[in-house]
Every structure is written in structure tokens, then in C-alpha cells.
Coordinates of C-alpha atoms in Angstrom, one line a residue:
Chain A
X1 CA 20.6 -4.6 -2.9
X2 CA 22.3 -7.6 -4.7
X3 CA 24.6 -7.8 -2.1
X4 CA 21.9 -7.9 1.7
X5 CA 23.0 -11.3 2.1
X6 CA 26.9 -11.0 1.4
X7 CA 28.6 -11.7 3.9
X8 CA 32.4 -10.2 2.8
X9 CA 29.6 -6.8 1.9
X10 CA 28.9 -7.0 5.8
X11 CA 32.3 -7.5 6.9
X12 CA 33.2 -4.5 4.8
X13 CA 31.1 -2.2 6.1
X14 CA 32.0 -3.2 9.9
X15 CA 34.9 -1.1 9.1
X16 CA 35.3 1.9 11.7
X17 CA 35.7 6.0 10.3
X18 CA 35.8 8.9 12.8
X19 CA 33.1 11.1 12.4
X20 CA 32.6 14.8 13.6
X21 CA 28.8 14.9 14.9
X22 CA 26.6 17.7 13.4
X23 CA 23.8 17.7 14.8
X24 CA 23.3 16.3 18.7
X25 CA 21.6 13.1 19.7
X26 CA 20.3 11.6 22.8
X27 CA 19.6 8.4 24.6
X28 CA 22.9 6.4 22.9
X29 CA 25.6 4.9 24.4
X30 CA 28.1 5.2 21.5
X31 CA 29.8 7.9 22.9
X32 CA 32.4 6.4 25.6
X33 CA 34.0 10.0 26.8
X34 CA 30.5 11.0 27.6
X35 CA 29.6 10.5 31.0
X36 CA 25.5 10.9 30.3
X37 CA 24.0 9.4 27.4
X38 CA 24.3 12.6 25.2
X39 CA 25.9 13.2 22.4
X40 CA 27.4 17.1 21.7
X41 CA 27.4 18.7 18.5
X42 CA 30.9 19.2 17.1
X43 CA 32.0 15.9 19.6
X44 CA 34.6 13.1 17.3
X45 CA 33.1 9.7 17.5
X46 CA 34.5 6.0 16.1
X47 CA 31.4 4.5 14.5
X48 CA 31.4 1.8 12.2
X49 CA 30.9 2.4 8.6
X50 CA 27.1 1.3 8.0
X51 CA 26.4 3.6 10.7
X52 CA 28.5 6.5 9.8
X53 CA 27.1 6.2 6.0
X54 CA 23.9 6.1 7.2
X55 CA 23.9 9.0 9.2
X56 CA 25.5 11.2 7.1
X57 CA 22.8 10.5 4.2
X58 CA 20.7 12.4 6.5
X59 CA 23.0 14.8 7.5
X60 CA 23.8 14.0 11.3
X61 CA 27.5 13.7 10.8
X62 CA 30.4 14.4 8.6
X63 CA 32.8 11.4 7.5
X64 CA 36.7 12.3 7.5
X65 CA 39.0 10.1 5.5
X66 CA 39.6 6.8 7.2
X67 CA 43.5 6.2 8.0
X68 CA 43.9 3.3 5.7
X69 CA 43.7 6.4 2.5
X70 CA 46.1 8.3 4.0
X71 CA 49.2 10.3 2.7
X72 CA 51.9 7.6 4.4
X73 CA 49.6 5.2 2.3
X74 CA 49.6 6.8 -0.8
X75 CA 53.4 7.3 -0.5
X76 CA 54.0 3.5 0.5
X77 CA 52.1 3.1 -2.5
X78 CA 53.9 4.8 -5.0
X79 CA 57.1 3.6 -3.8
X80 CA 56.5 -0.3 -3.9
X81 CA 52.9 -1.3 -4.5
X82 CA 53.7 -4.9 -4.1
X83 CA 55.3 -4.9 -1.0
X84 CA 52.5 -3.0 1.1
X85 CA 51.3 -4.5 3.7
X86 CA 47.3 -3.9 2.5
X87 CA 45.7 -6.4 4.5
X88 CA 46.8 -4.8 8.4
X89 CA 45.5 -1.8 7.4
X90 CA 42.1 -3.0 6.2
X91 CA 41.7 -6.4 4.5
X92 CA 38.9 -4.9 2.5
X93 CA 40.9 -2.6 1.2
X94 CA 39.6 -2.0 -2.4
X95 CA 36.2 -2.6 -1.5
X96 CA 36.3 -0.4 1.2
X97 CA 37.3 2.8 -0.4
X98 CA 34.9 1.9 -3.5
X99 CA 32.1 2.6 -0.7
X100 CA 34.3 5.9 1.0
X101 CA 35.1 7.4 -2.3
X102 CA 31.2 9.3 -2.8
X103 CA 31.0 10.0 0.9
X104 CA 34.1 11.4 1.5
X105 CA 34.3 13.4 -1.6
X106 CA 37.9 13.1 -1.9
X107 CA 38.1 12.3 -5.4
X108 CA 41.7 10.3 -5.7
X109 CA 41.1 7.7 -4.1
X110 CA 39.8 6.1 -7.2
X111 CA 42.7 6.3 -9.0
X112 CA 44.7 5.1 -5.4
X113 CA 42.5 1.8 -5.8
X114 CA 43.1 1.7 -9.8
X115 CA 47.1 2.0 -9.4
X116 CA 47.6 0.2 -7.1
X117 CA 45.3 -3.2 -8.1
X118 CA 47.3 -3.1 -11.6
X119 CA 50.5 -3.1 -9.8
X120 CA 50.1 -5.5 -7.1
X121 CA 47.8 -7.7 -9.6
X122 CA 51.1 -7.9 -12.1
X123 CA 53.1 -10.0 -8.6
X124 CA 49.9 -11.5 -7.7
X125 CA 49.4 -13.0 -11.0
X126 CA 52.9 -14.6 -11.7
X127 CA 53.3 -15.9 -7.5
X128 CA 49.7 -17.5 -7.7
X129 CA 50.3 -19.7 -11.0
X130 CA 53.6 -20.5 -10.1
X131 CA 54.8 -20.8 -6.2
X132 CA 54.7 -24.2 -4.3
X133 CA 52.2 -24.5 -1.3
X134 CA 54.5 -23.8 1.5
X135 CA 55.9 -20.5 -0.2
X136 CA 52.2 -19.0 -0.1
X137 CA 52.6 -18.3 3.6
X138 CA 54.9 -15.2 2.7
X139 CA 52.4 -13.5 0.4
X140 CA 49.3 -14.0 1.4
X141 CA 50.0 -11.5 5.2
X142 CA 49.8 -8.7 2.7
X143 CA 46.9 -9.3 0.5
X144 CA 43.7 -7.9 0.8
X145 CA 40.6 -10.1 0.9
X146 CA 39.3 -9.8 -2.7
X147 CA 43.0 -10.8 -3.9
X148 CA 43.3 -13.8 -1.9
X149 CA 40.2 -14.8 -3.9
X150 CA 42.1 -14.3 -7.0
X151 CA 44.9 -16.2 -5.6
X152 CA 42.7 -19.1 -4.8
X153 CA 41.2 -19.3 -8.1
X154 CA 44.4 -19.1 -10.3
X155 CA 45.9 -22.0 -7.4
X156 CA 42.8 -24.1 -7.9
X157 CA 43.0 -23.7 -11.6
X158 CA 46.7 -24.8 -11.5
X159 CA 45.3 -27.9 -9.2
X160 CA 42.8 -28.7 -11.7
X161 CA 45.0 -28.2 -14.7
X162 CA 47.7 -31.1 -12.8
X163 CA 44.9 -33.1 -12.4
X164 CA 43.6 -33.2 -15.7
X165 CA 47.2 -34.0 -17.1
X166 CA 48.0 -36.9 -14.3
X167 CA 44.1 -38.1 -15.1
X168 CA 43.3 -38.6 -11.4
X169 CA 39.9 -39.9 -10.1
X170 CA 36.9 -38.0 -11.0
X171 CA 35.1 -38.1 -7.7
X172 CA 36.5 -37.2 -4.4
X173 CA 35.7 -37.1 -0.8
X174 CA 32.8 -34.0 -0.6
X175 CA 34.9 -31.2 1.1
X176 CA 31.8 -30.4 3.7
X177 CA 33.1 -33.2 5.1
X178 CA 36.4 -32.0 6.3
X179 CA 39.8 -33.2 5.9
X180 CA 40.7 -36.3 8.1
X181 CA 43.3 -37.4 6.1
X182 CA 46.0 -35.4 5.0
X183 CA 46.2 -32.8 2.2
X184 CA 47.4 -34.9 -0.4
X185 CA 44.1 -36.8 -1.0
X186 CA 42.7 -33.4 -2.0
X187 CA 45.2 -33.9 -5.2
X188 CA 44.6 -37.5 -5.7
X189 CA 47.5 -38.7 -7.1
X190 CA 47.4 -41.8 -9.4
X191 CA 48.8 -44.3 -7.4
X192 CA 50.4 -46.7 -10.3
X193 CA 50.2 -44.3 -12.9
X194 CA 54.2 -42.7 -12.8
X195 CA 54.7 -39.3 -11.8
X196 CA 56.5 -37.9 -15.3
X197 CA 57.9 -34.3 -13.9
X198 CA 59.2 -33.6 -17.2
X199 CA 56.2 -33.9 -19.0
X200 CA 54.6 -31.7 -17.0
X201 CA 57.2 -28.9 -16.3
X202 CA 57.9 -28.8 -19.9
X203 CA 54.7 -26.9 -20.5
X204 CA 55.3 -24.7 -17.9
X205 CA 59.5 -24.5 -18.3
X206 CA 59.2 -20.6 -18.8
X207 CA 57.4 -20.3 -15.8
X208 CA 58.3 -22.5 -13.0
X209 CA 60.5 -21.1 -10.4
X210 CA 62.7 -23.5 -8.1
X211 CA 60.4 -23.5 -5.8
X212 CA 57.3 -25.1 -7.3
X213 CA 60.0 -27.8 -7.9
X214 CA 60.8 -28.7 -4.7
X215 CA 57.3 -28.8 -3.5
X216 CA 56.0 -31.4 -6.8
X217 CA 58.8 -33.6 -5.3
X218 CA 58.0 -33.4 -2.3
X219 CA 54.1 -34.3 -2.7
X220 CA 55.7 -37.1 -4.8
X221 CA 57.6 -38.8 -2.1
X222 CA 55.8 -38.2 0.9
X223 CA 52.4 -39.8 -0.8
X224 CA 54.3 -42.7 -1.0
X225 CA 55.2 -42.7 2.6
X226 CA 52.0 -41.9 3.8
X227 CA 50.7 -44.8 1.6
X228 CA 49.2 -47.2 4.1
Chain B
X1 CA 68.3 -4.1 20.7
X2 CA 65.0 -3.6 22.4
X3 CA 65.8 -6.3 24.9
X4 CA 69.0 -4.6 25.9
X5 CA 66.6 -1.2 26.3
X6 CA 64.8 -3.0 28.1
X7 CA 67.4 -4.4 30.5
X8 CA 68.7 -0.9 30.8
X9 CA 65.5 0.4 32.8
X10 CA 65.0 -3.0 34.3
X11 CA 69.4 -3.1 35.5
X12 CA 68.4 0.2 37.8
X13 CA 70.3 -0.6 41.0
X14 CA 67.1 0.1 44.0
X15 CA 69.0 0.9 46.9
X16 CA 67.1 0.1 50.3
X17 CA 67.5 3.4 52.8
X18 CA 69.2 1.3 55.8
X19 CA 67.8 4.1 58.3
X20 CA 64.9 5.3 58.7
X21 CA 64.9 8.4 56.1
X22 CA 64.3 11.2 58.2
X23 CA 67.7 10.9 60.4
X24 CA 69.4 13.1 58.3
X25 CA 69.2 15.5 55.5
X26 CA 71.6 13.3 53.6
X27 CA 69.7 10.5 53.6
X28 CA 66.2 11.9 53.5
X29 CA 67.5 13.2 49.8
X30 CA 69.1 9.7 49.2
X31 CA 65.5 8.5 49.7
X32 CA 63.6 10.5 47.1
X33 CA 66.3 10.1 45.1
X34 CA 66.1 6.3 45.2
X35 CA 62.0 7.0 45.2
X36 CA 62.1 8.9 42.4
X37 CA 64.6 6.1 40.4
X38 CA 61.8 3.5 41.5
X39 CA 58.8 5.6 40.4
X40 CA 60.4 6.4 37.1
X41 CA 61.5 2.5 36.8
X42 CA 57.6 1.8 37.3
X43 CA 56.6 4.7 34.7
X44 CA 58.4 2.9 32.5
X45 CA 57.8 -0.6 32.8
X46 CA 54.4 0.6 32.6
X47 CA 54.6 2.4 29.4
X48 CA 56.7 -0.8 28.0
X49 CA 53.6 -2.5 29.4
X50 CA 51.3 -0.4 27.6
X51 CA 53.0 -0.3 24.5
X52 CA 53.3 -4.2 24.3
X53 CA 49.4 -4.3 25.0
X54 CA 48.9 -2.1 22.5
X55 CA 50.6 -4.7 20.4
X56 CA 48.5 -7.0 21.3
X57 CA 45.4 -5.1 20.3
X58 CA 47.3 -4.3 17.3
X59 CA 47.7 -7.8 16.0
X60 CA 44.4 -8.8 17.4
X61 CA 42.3 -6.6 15.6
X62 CA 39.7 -8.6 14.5
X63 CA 36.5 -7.2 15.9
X64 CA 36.6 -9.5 19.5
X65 CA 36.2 -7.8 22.3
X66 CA 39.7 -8.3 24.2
X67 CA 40.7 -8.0 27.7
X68 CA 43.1 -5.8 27.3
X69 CA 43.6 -5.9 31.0
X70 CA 44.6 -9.5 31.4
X71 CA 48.7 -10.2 32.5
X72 CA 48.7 -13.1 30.8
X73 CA 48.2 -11.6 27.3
X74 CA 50.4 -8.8 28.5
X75 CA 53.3 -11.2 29.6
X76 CA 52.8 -13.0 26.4
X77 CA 53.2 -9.9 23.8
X78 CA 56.2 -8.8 26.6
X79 CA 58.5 -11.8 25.9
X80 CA 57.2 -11.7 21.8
X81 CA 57.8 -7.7 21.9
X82 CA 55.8 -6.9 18.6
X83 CA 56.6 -3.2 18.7
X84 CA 57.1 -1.4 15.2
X85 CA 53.9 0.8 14.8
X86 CA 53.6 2.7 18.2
X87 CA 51.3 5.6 16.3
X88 CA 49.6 3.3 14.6
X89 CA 49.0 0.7 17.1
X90 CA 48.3 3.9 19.4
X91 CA 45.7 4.7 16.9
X92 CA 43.8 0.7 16.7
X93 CA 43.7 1.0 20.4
X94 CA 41.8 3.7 20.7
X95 CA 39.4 2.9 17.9
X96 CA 39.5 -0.6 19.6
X97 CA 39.5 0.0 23.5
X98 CA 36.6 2.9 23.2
X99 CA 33.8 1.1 20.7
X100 CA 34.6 -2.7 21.9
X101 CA 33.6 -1.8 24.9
X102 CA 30.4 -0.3 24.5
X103 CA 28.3 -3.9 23.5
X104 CA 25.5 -3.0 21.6
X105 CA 25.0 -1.3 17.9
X106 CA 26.2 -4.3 16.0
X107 CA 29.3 -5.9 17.3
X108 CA 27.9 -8.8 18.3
X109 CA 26.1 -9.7 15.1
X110 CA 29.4 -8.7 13.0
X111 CA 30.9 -11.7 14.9
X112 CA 28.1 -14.2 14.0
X113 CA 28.8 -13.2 10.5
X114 CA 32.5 -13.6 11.1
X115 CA 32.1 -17.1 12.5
X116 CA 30.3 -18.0 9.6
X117 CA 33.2 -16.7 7.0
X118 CA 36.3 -17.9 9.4
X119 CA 35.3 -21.3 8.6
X120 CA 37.0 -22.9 5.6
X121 CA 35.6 -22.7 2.7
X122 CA 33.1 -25.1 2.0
X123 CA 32.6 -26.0 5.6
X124 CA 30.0 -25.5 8.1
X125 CA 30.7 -24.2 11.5
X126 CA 28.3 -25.3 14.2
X127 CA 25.3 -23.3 15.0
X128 CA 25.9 -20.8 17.5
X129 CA 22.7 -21.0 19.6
X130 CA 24.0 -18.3 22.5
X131 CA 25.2 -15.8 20.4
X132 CA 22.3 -15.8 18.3
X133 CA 19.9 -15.3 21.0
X134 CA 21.9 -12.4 22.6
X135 CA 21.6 -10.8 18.9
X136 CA 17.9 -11.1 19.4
X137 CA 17.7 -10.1 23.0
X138 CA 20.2 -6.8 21.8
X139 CA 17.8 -6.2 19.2
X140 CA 14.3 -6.6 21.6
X141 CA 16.9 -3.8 23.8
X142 CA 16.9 -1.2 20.8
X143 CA 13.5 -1.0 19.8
X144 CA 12.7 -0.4 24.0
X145 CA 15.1 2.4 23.8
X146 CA 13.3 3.7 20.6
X147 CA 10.4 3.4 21.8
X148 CA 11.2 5.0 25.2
X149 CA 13.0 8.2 22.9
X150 CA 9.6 8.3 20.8
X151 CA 8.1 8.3 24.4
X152 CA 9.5 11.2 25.2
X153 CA 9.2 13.4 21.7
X154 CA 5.7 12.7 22.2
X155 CA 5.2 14.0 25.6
X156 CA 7.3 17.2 25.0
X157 CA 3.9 17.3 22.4
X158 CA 6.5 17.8 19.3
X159 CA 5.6 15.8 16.3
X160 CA 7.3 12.7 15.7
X161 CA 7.4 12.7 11.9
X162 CA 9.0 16.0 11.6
X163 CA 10.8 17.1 14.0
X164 CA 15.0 16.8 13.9
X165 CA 16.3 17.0 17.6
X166 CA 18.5 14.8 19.6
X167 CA 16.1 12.8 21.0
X168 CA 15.5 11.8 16.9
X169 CA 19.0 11.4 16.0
X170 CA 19.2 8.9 19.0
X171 CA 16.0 7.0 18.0
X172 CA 18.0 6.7 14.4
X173 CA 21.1 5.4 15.6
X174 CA 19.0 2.7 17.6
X175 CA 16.4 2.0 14.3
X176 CA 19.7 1.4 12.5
X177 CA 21.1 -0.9 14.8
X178 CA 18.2 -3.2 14.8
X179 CA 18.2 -3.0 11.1
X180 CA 22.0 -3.7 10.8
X181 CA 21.2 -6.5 13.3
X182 CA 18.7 -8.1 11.5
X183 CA 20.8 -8.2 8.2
X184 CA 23.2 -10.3 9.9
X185 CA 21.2 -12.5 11.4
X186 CA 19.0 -12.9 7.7
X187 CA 22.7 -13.4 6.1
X188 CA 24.0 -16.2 9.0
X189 CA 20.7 -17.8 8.6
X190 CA 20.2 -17.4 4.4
X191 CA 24.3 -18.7 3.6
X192 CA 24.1 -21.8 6.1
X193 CA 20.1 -22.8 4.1
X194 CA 22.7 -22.7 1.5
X195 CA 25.7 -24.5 2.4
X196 CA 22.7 -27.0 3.9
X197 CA 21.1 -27.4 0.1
X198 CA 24.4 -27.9 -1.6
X199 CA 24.4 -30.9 1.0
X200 CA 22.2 -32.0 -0.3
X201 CA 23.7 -32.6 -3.8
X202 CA 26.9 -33.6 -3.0
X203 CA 26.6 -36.2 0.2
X204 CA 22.9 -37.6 -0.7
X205 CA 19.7 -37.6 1.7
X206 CA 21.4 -39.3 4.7
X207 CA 23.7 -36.9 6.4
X208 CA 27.2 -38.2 8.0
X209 CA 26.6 -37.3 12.7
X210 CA 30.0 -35.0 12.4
X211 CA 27.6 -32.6 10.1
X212 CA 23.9 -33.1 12.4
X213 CA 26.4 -32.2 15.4
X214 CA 26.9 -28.8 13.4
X215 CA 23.0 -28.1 12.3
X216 CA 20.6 -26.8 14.9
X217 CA 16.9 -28.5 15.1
X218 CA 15.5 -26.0 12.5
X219 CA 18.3 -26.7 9.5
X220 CA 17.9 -30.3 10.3
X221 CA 14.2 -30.1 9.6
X222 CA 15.1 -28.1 6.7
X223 CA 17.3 -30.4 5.5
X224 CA 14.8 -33.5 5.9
X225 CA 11.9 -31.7 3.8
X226 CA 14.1 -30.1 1.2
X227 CA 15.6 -34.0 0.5
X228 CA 11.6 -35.0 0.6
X229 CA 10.9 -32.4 -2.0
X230 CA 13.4 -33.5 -3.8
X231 CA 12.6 -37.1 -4.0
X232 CA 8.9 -36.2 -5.0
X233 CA 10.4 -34.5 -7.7
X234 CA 12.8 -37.0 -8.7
X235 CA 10.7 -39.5 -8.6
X236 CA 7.8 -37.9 -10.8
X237 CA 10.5 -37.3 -13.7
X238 CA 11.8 -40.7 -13.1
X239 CA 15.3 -39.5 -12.8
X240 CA 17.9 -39.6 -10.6
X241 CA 19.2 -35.8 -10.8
X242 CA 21.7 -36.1 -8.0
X243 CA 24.0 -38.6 -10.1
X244 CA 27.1 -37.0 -12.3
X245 CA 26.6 -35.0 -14.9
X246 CA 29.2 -35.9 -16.8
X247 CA 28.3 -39.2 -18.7
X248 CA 30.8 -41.9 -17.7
X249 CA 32.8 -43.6 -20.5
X250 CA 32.2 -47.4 -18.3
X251 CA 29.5 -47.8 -16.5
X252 CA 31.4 -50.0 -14.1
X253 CA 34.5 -48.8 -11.6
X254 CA 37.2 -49.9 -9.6
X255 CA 37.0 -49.3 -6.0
X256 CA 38.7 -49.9 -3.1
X257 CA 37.0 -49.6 0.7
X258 CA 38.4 -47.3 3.2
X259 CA 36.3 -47.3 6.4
X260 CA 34.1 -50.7 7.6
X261 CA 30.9 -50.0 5.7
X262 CA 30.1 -53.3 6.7
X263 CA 28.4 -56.2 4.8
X264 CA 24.9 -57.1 3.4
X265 CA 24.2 -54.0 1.6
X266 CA 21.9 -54.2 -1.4
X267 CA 23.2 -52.3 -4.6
X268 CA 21.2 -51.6 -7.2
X269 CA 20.5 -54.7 -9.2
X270 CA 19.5 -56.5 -5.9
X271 CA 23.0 -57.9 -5.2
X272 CA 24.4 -57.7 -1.6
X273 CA 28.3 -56.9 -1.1
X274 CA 30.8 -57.1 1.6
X275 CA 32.2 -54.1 2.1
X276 CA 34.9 -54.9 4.1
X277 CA 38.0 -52.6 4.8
X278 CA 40.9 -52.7 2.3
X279 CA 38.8 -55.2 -0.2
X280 CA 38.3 -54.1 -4.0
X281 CA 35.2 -54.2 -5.9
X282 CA 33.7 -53.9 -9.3
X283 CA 30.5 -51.6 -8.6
X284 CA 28.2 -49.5 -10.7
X285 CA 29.0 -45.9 -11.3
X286 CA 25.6 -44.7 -9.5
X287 CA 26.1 -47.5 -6.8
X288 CA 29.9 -46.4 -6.3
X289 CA 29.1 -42.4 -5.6
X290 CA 27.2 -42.0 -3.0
X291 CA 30.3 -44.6 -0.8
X292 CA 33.0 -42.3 -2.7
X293 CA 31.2 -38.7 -1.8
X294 CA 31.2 -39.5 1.8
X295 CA 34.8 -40.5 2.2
X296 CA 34.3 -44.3 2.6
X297 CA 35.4 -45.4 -0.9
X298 CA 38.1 -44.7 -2.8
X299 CA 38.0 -44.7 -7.0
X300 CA 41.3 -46.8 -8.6
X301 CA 41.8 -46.0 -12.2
X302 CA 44.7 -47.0 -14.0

């Protein structure tokens, strides 16, 4: 019950399964093909997951597997983990079929989820730490919710790791507050410190890809033209 | 590729019958002929048509309800022509078109919760008043229904607590609802008290009008009594909590204005300063914060 007031647990579970109803039930409107409120035994209804779990605890219906765990899935999966579009087929994908994989009773999605985190968490790992802001774009239409998080904390870490090395400012504008400016006063660039690329990239030189150093140039310049 | 498909139904030459079609045998089968081109031209277009809503569904499928029916957002996706998953977008309509449209048992409060995580992180998004009464007023609709469905159970003289039939399942699927309901209402209502408290700590106990715009009249009372709680607190400890906690290595700091603060504001140790635009000043940490958290001032080091 740790997570009532979670909102990314409510969002997950707003997911819609097709369930085959057991028993019959009267007086609801979930049923579009019916023309009366009633719902037949045997009939295949869309119902959202907190529904369809419910339900099923107390034996009313029967869940089949969702279409986001199926074979083309798995296939996709096994062929190129890190290239699978995760997030059009259900951007709670890992949390998701944590909550499917008892109800179902299918017992490989487990190691679905498990294989293909650690695959997709190896590209994850190396883009987040070390791609420039406007190369993000690419990756992040595949990723599922929970590893955008990831993302987000190794990109803030990298942000706070710059800023520790420049020495910027220690306070900043409360982000509640909204950005009127532009981005770059999120970074805070020390504005007569110099900018020494080399003694920054040289920690990093096995890492950083081309990319990463077009866009510290860039942020260099254009902060000087936005100067006012 | 797909345009030149397209063109090829679209290219079909529609011959007008320049008599009336039932002079001659001749022409009466040019006609149906022609009719038949023209029906099949439309069977098509409409299927394209289909398919590129379909697309829009596809890439909209985010929980609103859509009007799938409107030419605008049919024209739109028809000159973008998104079409790749045919099954699978087949499959999202379906799911979509047949449970958006049916209002009740949750939708709506899945898109209060929504609103509240679409937001960017950190910010508030301003209370949405109408859609939280019509969660309310759905939920005040399931517990009549329930009630009606108990109604009934009890007049066919079955007894409620143990008996399994439809009318039961029914009244489950409505109790369910109105608990699902209520959970997202409790979480909209518990993460924005949050967001509110951290206010709190990190802009001080005046808040900036773009954030009161965004409150409604109950989190702005909340606000105002949590910030009186905390000054009670604060000043029976004698301490000013909402400072930094890191200890500063100079008391003092470099500061440059960015907005019109304006002048004759009393600092700390009773001195007033002109805080005019662009000037630099030498201020107290504790005095320099509270300008530098809201956006007004900005720190120079170096």
C-alpha cells in the first residue's frame, strides 16, 4: 500500500487487458457491443487493468496476456533489445508486466523483463553519461517510463558533476518557478571564469563521443551571445 | 511510394454518362460500369481515410477521449500519412474507440492524474476545478447505480451479503470505480499538498502571483497556515531553518539585480538598499537568498 498515492503506480494500472467474462453482470455500461446494460457470460471485454485485477481476485473474469508480452515482442526482443520501440507499446513496460506476471500465470515474462532491462540498460547507461542535449531526442521515443528516470538522473549527475568542476553559483532560480529565461541559466556558467574544455574532457577522454563536443561548444558561445 | 498509391486510386478517370443511361444497353452498362469505378474509388478513399485515422488514434494514444470523427484531424494525419502498423494500429483503435467512449469507470480521473504528471518536473499545473468536480459528480453517479442494483437484490428477497449474481458483479464493478476514483482524486490532492510544502522551503512565505494563479482557494489557505506553523516553530527554536544548510565559507556575496525590486528595502541589519536593475551589491548570505530563489538576483563569484 506504499504506493495509494503514486501517481506513475496509477498510470500503470490505467493500462487496458481483454478479459473473457466468467460470470455475468448487470446494470454496467462497460460493455459497448451490448445494446442493454448486461453483460453475457463468456462475452470479451477491454477493461482497464485495476479493474480487470480486481475482478479476477474474485473470480468474475479471466485475464489473457496483454499484447505488449507477445510473441512479435519477445522475438523483437531477442533480436535487438536496444532498438525496440518499448515506450509505443506501453510506456510502463517493466512495471506493467511486474503486476501481469501472477495474474496471468504465464511464467516467462519475468525473465522477458530481466533480459531485456540488462540489455537495453548496457545502451542506456553509456548514451545518458555521454550524449549532448540535442542528441537525447533520438533515444528517449523508445524508452519506457522508469528508464527515462534513469536517464534523467545519470544526465543530472553529469550536470552536477560540470558544475562542481566550473564552481558555478551555489543558488539558483527555484525551478517551481519556471523557466523564463533560456536553458542555459539552469547550468550557470561562470561568466569570467574561462571555459577550459580540455580540463574537463580529459577526465572523460575515453568516454566522450563527438557529439557531447559540439554541444559543450555550443552552450559556450551562445551564453555569450545571449549575454545581455 | 504511398503517395503514388495513393494517386493511383485518386487518377481514376469518372466519366459523366452524356445521355441519360437508359437509352441504350450500351450505355446503361457504361454507367454501372463508371458507377461501380466511382463506388470502388469511394471504398477506397474511405479505407485510406480509415486507416490514416486509425493513425491518428495510434499516435494519440494517450487516454483522451478523441474525436475520431473530425476531418480536420483526418485531413491532417492524410497529408502526414503515418501508416506502418495497420494491425496494430487496428488493434489501439479498437481498444480506444470502444472504452473512450463509454465515460464513466475511471477515465476521467486517470486524466486528472495525468495532468498532474505531464507537467514538468518540479512544476505545478493549475488546479483543474471542472474536471475535479465532474470526478465527484461521476462518483455521487456510481454509488446511485449501486445502490439502485442493491435495490433490486433486495426486492428479489435474495440476501445481499451472499449471493453471486449479475446484479452483484454489476454493483462490484460500480464499488470499484468509486474506489479507483477516489484514489485519484486523494493522489491529485496529496502530490500538489506536496509540491505546495516544498514551496514552502525553497521560495519563502510570500509566494510569487504566477504560482497563486495556479493554487485553488483551499491550497492557498493551506499554504498560509503551513508557513504560520512554521514561523511558530521557528521562532520558538530561534532559528531560521529555511536558510542553507551548507555553511557558507563568507558570510557576505556578490550580487547583481535582475528584475526592478525597487528601492527602500530593509535588510537585516536595519540598512535600506536600492535595488535597482543591473546594479551590484555586497549583501548578506541570508539577506541575498530569498532575492536569488525567486529569480530576481543573480550570485557573481569569481
Amino acid at each position: 500500500m506504499t504506493k495509494y498515492y503514486d501517481i506513475d503506480d496509477i498510470i500503470t494500472e490505467e493500462e487496458i487487458v481483454s478479459v473473457i467474462f466468467q460470470k455475468a453482470a448487470s446494470g454496467v455500461g462497460i460493455d459497448p457491443s451490448s445494446e442493454n446494460d448486461y453483460i453475457e457470460t463468456g462475452s470479451k471485454v477491454e477493461l482497464p487493468f485495476w479493474l480487470a485485477h480486481e475482478l479476477q481476485l474474485r473470480q468474475v473474469v479471466s485475464i489473457n496476456i496483454p499484447s505488449c508480452f507477445d510473441q512479435k515482442t519477445r522475438l523483437e526482443i531477442q533480436a535487438d533489445c536496444a532498438s525496440v520501440d518499448l515506450r509505443s507499446r506501453c510506456p510502463f513496460f517493466y512495471e506493467f508486466g511486474c503486476k501481469i506476471a501472477p495474474v496471468v500465470g504465464d511464467r516467462t515474462i519475468g525473465f522477458l523483463l530481466l533480459s531485456a532491462f540488462k540489455n537495453r540498460y548496457k545502451e542506456l547507461l553509456t548514451k545518458a553519461h555521454t550524449a549532448a542535449f540535442s542528441a537525447a531526442t533520438k533515444i528517449w521515443s523508445i524508452l519506457t517510463n522508469e528508464e527515462i528516470n534513469l536517464y534523467e538522473a545519470a544526465q543530472s549527475s553529469m550536470a552536477s558533476f560540470k558544475k562542481w568542476r566550473i564552481g558555478g553559483p551555489r543558488f539558483q532560480k527555484a525551478p517551481v518557478l519556471g523557466r523564463k529565461r533560456n536553458q542555459l541559466n539552469n547550468y550557470s556558467l561562470n561568466l569570467s571564469g574561462v571555459f577550459d574544455k580540455k580540463e574537463l574532457l580529459g577526465f572523460y577522454e575515453y568516454l566522450i563521443s563527438p557529439l557531447s563536443l559540439r554541444g559543450v561548444t555550443s552552450i559556450n558561445s551562445a551564453y555569450y551571445f545571449n549575454y545581455s | 511510394m504511398r503517395e503514388s498509391r495513393s494517386t493511383e486510386f485518386l487518377a481514376v478517370d469518372f466519366e459523366f454518362p452524356t445521355k441519360s443511361p437508359a437509352t441504350t444497353e450500351i450505355q446503361r452498362s457504361r454507367f454501372l460500369h463508371s458507377s461501380l469505378r466511382f463506388l470502388l474509388l469511394i471504398f477506397f478513399f474511405r479505407i485510406f481515410l480509415f486507416k490514416f485515422s486509425i493513425a491518428a488514434i495510434d499516435s494519440l494514444h494517450q487516454g483522451q477521449a478523441v474525436p475520431i470523427c473530425h476531418p480536420v484531424l483526418i485531413g491532417y494525419f492524410y497529408a502526414h500519412n503515418l501508416l506502418g502498423q495497420f494491425s496494430l494500429s487496428l488493434k489501439l483503435f479498437a481498444k480506444g474507440c470502444f472504452f473512450r467512449n463509454c465515460k464513466m469507470y475511471g477515465r476521467k480521473a486517470c486524466q486528472l492524474v495525468k495532468e498532474l504528471a505531464s507537467g514538468e518536473k518540479g512544476q505545478l499545473t493549475p488546479f483543474n476545478s471542472d474536471l475535479f468536480e465532474q470526478v465527484v459528480a461521476e462518483c455521487s453517479q456510481h454509488h446511485l447505480e449501486l445502490q439502485s442494483l442493491i435495490r433490486k437484490m433486495q426486492e428479489e428477497g435474495l440476501d445481499v451479503q451472499t449471493t453471486r449474481n449479475a446484479e452483484h458483479h454489476g454493483a462490484l464493478i460500480h464499488h470499484l470505480s468509486l474506489v479507483r476514483n477516489k484514489r485519484c482524486l486523494m493522489a491529485y490532492v496529496y502530490n500538489r499538498a506536496e509540491a505546495i510544502q516544498s514551496l514552502l522551503w525553497k521560495i519563502g512565505h510570500v509566494l510569487p502571483q504566477e504560482i497563486e494563479e495556479k493554487l485553488c482557494h483551499a491550497e492557498a489557505e493551506y499554504f498560509k497556515k503551513h508557513s504560520a506553523a512554521l514561523k511558530s516553530y521557528m521562532s520558538k527554536v530561534q532559528l531560521d531553518l529555511t536558510v542553507d544548510m551548507v555553511p557558507p565559507k563568507d558570510p557576505y556575496i556578490q550580487v547583481r539585480v535582475l528584475d526592478d525590486i525597487g528601492d527602500g528595502i530593509v535588510l537585516s541589519d536595519d540598512k535600506t538598499a536600492n535595488f535597482a536593475r543591473h546594479s551590484m551589491h555586497f549583501l548578506k548570505r541570508t539577506d541575498a537568498e530569498q532575492f536569488i530563489s525567486r529569480g530576481l538576483m543573480e550570485e557573481l563569484t569569481g
